[in-house]
């Protein structure tokens, strides 16, 4: 089953320090790294690392970071065939701080990602029309993302939407009706529904708000508390977290979504696919980096076998 990711490609400039600085504070860190990132790119790399059939559609700039990204994409086994080099924009950039507990904070400068438009959809029309699963995030403009979503759904495919980062003015109601599976984390859930899910009851309430807006199914990513799956007319299914030693949570959510798409493409049912995705997300936290932190199929199977 062919998976298409339409999304961002960034270079991540990452600093590792004991703690994250407070506003106005300067502190000495321990090390830094220049990594391949971007939520779209990370999701594509996650599918590729598992052995899935995936194509990434997006833009980079014609700058040094663009050349670095191209080389790293190849290293991560992600095809660059559907990636356009934009002569007028810089490659997307993220500055990321990671502390000793593996927590992070991220600032993204969209650059070429935010120049993505309907032309990118047109150029790849056939690819979108044939896609069986489309992975979207919110680091490219919503309008081309929704044109692609409509093409995929018209062709009988499904759309997995990661509302990350949630735009300041929220997401218009008509967007939800074009999404098959939405996968917010706790903060995104609160921004979208007004409910921060700290309990089973609150998670169910938040999922219901999203289902009432027209989404086909909801997966809430609850970090160290695991995740839960909810569909109309069904009881919410809680999926407990996998126990791992987390050192870096960057891209955990992206590896989750890549894993989810891979599992669905292999014919797994929703609950089994969410369990597989949760294992992918958990394993990614045991490695530093973004795209490069995605686990292999064997690593995921081993964790699922050992943990349960
Ligand atoms: O989800 C993690 C990603 O968010 C990073 O790779 C960074 O590029 C930002 O897009």
Coordinates of C-alpha atoms and ligand atoms in Angstrom, one line a residue:
X1 CA 0.0 0.0 0.0
X2 CA 1.5 3.3 -1.1
X3 CA 2.0 6.0 1.6
X4 CA 2.5 9.6 0.7
X5 CA 3.8 12.3 3.1
X6 CA 3.1 15.9 2.2
X7 CA 5.0 18.1 4.6
X8 CA 8.0 19.9 6.0
X9 CA 11.7 19.2 5.6
X10 CA 13.9 21.0 8.1
X11 CA 17.4 21.1 9.3
X12 CA 17.4 20.9 13.1
X13 CA 20.1 22.7 15.1
X14 CA 19.9 21.0 18.4
X15 CA 21.6 21.9 21.7
X16 CA 21.8 19.4 24.6
X17 CA 22.0 20.9 28.1
X18 CA 21.2 19.9 31.7
X19 CA 18.2 22.1 31.7
X20 CA 16.4 24.4 29.2
X21 CA 17.1 28.1 29.6
X22 CA 14.5 30.4 31.0
X23 CA 13.6 33.6 29.2
X24 CA 16.6 35.9 29.5
X25 CA 19.0 33.2 30.8
X26 CA 22.3 32.1 29.1
X27 CA 23.6 28.8 30.1
X28 CA 26.4 26.4 29.0
X29 CA 25.2 23.4 27.2
X30 CA 27.0 20.0 26.7
X31 CA 26.9 19.4 22.9
X32 CA 25.1 20.2 19.7
X33 CA 24.0 18.4 16.5
X34 CA 22.8 19.2 13.1
X35 CA 20.1 16.8 12.2
X36 CA 17.5 16.1 9.5
X37 CA 14.1 17.0 10.8
X38 CA 10.7 18.5 9.9
X39 CA 7.6 16.7 10.9
X40 CA 6.9 15.6 7.3
X41 CA 10.4 14.4 6.7
X42 CA 10.5 12.6 10.1
X43 CA 7.2 10.8 9.3
X44 CA 8.5 9.7 5.9
X45 CA 11.8 8.5 7.4
X46 CA 9.9 6.5 10.0
X47 CA 7.9 4.7 7.3
X48 CA 11.1 4.1 5.3
X49 CA 13.0 2.7 8.3
X50 CA 10.3 0.2 8.9
X51 CA 10.5 -0.9 5.2
X52 CA 7.4 0.8 4.0
X53 CA 6.6 2.1 0.5
X54 CA 6.7 5.9 1.0
X55 CA 7.1 9.1 -1.0
X56 CA 7.7 12.6 0.5
X57 CA 6.4 15.7 -1.3
X58 CA 7.8 19.0 -0.1
X59 CA 10.3 21.9 -0.7
X60 CA 13.8 22.8 0.3
X61 CA 15.8 26.0 -0.4
X62 CA 18.7 26.2 -2.8
X63 CA 21.1 26.8 0.1
X64 CA 23.7 24.8 2.0
X65 CA 21.0 23.5 4.4
X66 CA 19.0 22.3 1.3
X67 CA 22.1 20.4 0.1
X68 CA 22.6 19.0 3.6
X69 CA 19.0 17.9 3.8
X70 CA 19.2 16.2 0.4
X71 CA 22.2 14.2 1.5
X72 CA 20.6 13.2 4.8
X73 CA 17.3 12.3 3.1
X74 CA 19.3 9.8 1.0
X75 CA 21.1 8.5 4.1
X76 CA 17.7 7.9 5.7
X77 CA 16.4 6.1 2.6
X78 CA 13.8 8.7 1.7
X79 CA 13.5 9.4 -2.0
X80 CA 14.0 13.0 -3.1
X81 CA 12.1 12.5 -6.4
X82 CA 9.1 14.6 -5.3
X83 CA 11.0 17.3 -3.5
X84 CA 11.3 20.7 -5.2
X85 CA 14.2 23.1 -4.7
X86 CA 12.8 26.6 -4.3
X87 CA 15.2 29.2 -5.7
X88 CA 13.6 32.0 -3.6
X89 CA 13.3 30.5 -0.1
X90 CA 15.6 29.2 2.6
X91 CA 15.4 25.6 3.7
X92 CA 13.2 25.2 6.8
X93 CA 15.1 25.4 10.1
X94 CA 14.3 24.4 13.6
X95 CA 16.3 25.4 16.7
X96 CA 15.8 22.8 19.4
X97 CA 16.9 22.6 23.0
X98 CA 16.9 19.2 24.7
X99 CA 17.4 18.9 28.5
X100 CA 18.7 16.0 30.5
X101 CA 15.2 14.5 31.0
X102 CA 14.8 14.3 27.2
X103 CA 12.3 17.2 27.2
X104 CA 12.6 19.7 24.4
X105 CA 11.4 23.1 23.1
X106 CA 11.4 23.9 19.4
X107 CA 11.2 27.1 17.3
X108 CA 10.5 26.5 13.6
X109 CA 11.3 28.9 10.8
X110 CA 9.2 27.5 7.9
X111 CA 11.2 28.9 4.9
X112 CA 10.6 26.8 1.8
X113 CA 8.0 24.7 3.7
X114 CA 5.7 27.7 4.0
X115 CA 6.1 28.4 0.2
X116 CA 4.5 25.1 -0.6
X117 CA 1.3 25.8 -2.7
X118 CA -1.2 24.3 -5.0
X119 CA 1.5 23.9 -7.7
X120 CA 3.2 21.3 -5.6
X121 CA 0.0 19.3 -5.6
X122 CA -0.5 19.7 -9.3
X123 CA 3.0 18.5 -10.0
X124 CA 2.4 15.4 -8.0
X125 CA -1.3 14.9 -8.9
X126 CA -0.9 11.3 -10.0
X127 CA 1.0 10.4 -6.8
X128 CA -1.7 11.9 -4.6
X129 CA -4.6 10.3 -6.6
X130 CA -3.0 6.8 -6.2
X131 CA -2.0 7.2 -2.6
X132 CA -3.7 4.9 -0.2
X133 CA -2.6 6.8 2.9
X134 CA -1.7 10.5 3.1
X135 CA 0.2 11.8 6.1
X136 CA -0.2 15.6 6.8
X137 CA 1.1 17.9 9.5
X138 CA 0.8 21.7 10.0
X139 CA 4.3 22.9 8.9
X140 CA 3.1 23.6 5.4
X141 CA 0.1 25.9 4.5
X142 CA -3.3 24.3 5.1
X143 CA -4.7 25.1 1.7
X144 CA -2.4 22.9 -0.5
X145 CA -2.6 20.2 2.2
X146 CA -6.4 20.1 1.9
X147 CA -6.3 20.0 -1.9
X148 CA -4.0 17.0 -1.6
X149 CA -6.3 15.5 1.0
X150 CA -9.3 15.8 -1.4
X151 CA -7.4 14.2 -4.2
X152 CA -6.4 11.3 -2.0
X153 CA -9.9 10.7 -0.6
X154 CA -11.4 11.0 -4.1
X155 CA -9.1 8.2 -5.1
X156 CA -10.3 6.0 -2.2
X157 CA -7.3 6.8 0.1
X158 CA -7.3 7.9 3.8
X159 CA -5.8 11.0 5.4
X160 CA -3.9 10.9 8.7
X161 CA -3.6 14.4 10.1
X162 CA -1.2 15.5 12.8
X163 CA -2.4 19.0 13.9
X164 CA 1.1 20.0 14.8
X165 CA 1.8 22.9 15.4
X166 CA -1.8 24.1 15.9
X167 CA -2.1 27.5 14.2
X168 CA -2.8 30.5 16.5
X169 CA -6.3 30.9 15.1
X170 CA -7.1 27.2 15.3
X171 CA -8.3 24.9 12.5
X172 CA -11.5 25.7 10.5
X173 CA -14.4 23.3 11.0
X174 CA -14.6 22.3 7.3
X175 CA -11.0 20.8 7.6
X176 CA -12.1 18.2 10.2
X177 CA -14.6 16.7 7.8
X178 CA -11.7 15.9 5.3
X179 CA -9.7 13.9 7.9
X180 CA -9.9 10.2 8.5
X181 CA -7.6 10.0 11.5
X182 CA -6.5 12.9 13.7
X183 CA -3.5 12.4 16.1
X184 CA -3.1 15.4 18.5
X185 CA -0.8 15.3 21.5
X186 CA -2.0 16.6 24.9
X187 CA -1.2 20.3 24.2
X188 CA -2.7 20.2 20.7
X189 CA -5.8 18.5 22.1
X190 CA -6.2 21.3 24.6
X191 CA -5.7 24.0 21.8
X192 CA -8.3 22.2 19.6
X193 CA -10.9 21.3 22.2
X194 CA -10.3 23.4 25.3
X195 CA -9.8 20.1 27.2
X196 CA -6.3 19.0 28.5
X197 CA -6.7 15.2 28.8
X198 CA -5.3 14.2 32.2
X199 CA -7.8 11.3 32.8
X200 CA -9.7 8.7 30.8
X201 CA -12.9 10.8 31.2
X202 CA -11.2 14.0 29.8
X203 CA -9.6 12.1 27.0
X204 CA -13.1 10.7 26.0
X205 CA -14.6 14.1 26.2
X206 CA -11.9 15.7 24.0
X207 CA -12.1 12.9 21.5
X208 CA -15.9 13.4 21.3
X209 CA -15.4 17.1 20.5
X210 CA -13.2 16.1 17.6
X211 CA -15.5 13.4 16.4
X212 CA -18.5 15.8 16.5
X213 CA -16.5 18.1 14.1
X214 CA -16.6 15.3 11.5
X215 CA -13.3 13.4 12.0
X216 CA -13.6 9.7 11.4
X217 CA -11.4 8.6 14.2
X218 CA -9.2 10.1 16.9
X219 CA -5.9 9.0 18.4
X220 CA -4.8 11.1 21.4
X221 CA -1.0 10.9 22.0
X222 CA -0.6 11.3 25.8
X223 CA 3.2 11.1 26.1
X224 CA 4.4 9.0 29.0
X225 CA 0.7 8.0 29.7
X226 CA 0.4 6.2 26.4
X227 CA -2.3 7.0 23.9
X228 CA -6.0 6.2 23.2
X229 CA -8.1 5.5 20.2
X230 CA -11.7 6.6 19.7
X231 CA -14.2 6.1 16.9
X232 CA -17.9 7.1 16.6
X233 CA -20.2 4.8 18.5
X234 CA -17.2 2.8 20.0
X235 CA -15.8 2.9 23.6
X236 CA -12.5 4.6 23.9
X237 CA -9.6 2.2 23.8
X238 CA -6.6 3.1 26.1
X239 CA -3.2 1.9 24.9
X240 CA -0.7 1.8 27.8
X241 CA 2.8 3.2 27.2
X242 CA 5.8 1.1 26.4
X243 CA 8.5 1.2 29.1
X244 CA 11.7 2.6 27.7
X245 CA 14.6 4.9 28.9
X246 CA 13.8 8.1 27.1
X247 CA 16.8 10.4 26.4
X248 CA 15.3 12.6 23.6
X249 CA 11.6 13.0 22.8
X250 CA 12.1 15.0 19.6
X251 CA 10.1 13.4 16.7
X252 CA 8.5 10.8 18.9
X253 CA 5.1 11.9 17.7
X254 CA 6.3 11.8 14.1
X255 CA 7.7 8.3 14.5
X256 CA 4.3 7.4 16.0
X257 CA 2.5 8.6 12.9
X258 CA 4.9 7.0 10.5
X259 CA 4.5 3.7 12.4
X260 CA 0.7 4.0 12.3
X261 CA 0.7 4.5 8.6
X262 CA 3.1 1.6 8.1
X263 CA 1.0 -0.7 10.3
X264 CA -2.3 0.2 8.5
X265 CA -0.6 -0.3 5.1
X266 CA 0.3 -3.8 6.2
X267 CA -3.4 -4.5 6.9
X268 CA -3.4 -4.3 10.7
X269 CA -6.7 -3.3 12.4
X270 CA -6.8 0.1 14.1
X271 CA -6.1 -1.0 17.7
X272 CA -3.1 -3.2 16.6
X273 CA -1.9 -0.4 14.4
X274 CA -2.0 2.1 17.3
X275 CA -0.1 -0.3 19.5
X276 CA 2.6 -0.7 16.8
X277 CA 2.7 3.1 16.4
X278 CA 3.1 3.6 20.2
X279 CA 6.1 1.2 20.2
X280 CA 7.6 3.2 17.3
X281 CA 7.2 6.5 19.2
X282 CA 8.6 5.0 22.4
X283 CA 11.7 3.6 20.7
X284 CA 12.4 6.9 19.0
X285 CA 12.8 8.5 22.4
X286 CA 15.7 6.1 23.2
X287 CA 17.8 7.7 20.4
X288 CA 18.9 11.3 19.9
X289 CA 17.9 13.0 16.7
X290 CA 14.7 13.4 14.7
X291 CA 14.5 11.5 11.3
X292 CA 17.4 9.3 12.4
X293 CA 15.7 8.3 15.6
X294 CA 13.1 6.2 13.9
X295 CA 13.3 2.4 14.8
X296 CA 13.5 -0.6 12.5
X297 CA 10.7 -3.2 12.2
X298 CA 12.7 -5.7 14.2
X299 CA 13.3 -3.3 17.0
X300 CA 9.6 -2.5 17.2
X301 CA 8.6 -6.2 17.2
X302 CA 11.2 -6.9 19.9
X303 CA 9.8 -4.1 22.2
X304 CA 6.2 -5.3 21.6
X305 CA 7.2 -8.8 22.5
X306 CA 9.3 -8.0 25.6
X307 CA 7.0 -5.3 27.0
X308 CA 3.7 -7.2 27.1
Ligands
LIG1 O1 8.5 16.9 15.6 C1 9.8 17.2 15.6 C2 10.2 18.2 14.5 O2 9.5 19.4 14.8 C3 11.6 18.5 14.4 O3 12.4 17.6 13.6 C4 11.7 20.0 14.0 O4 12.2 20.1 12.7 C5 10.2 20.4 14.0 O5 9.6 20.4 12.8

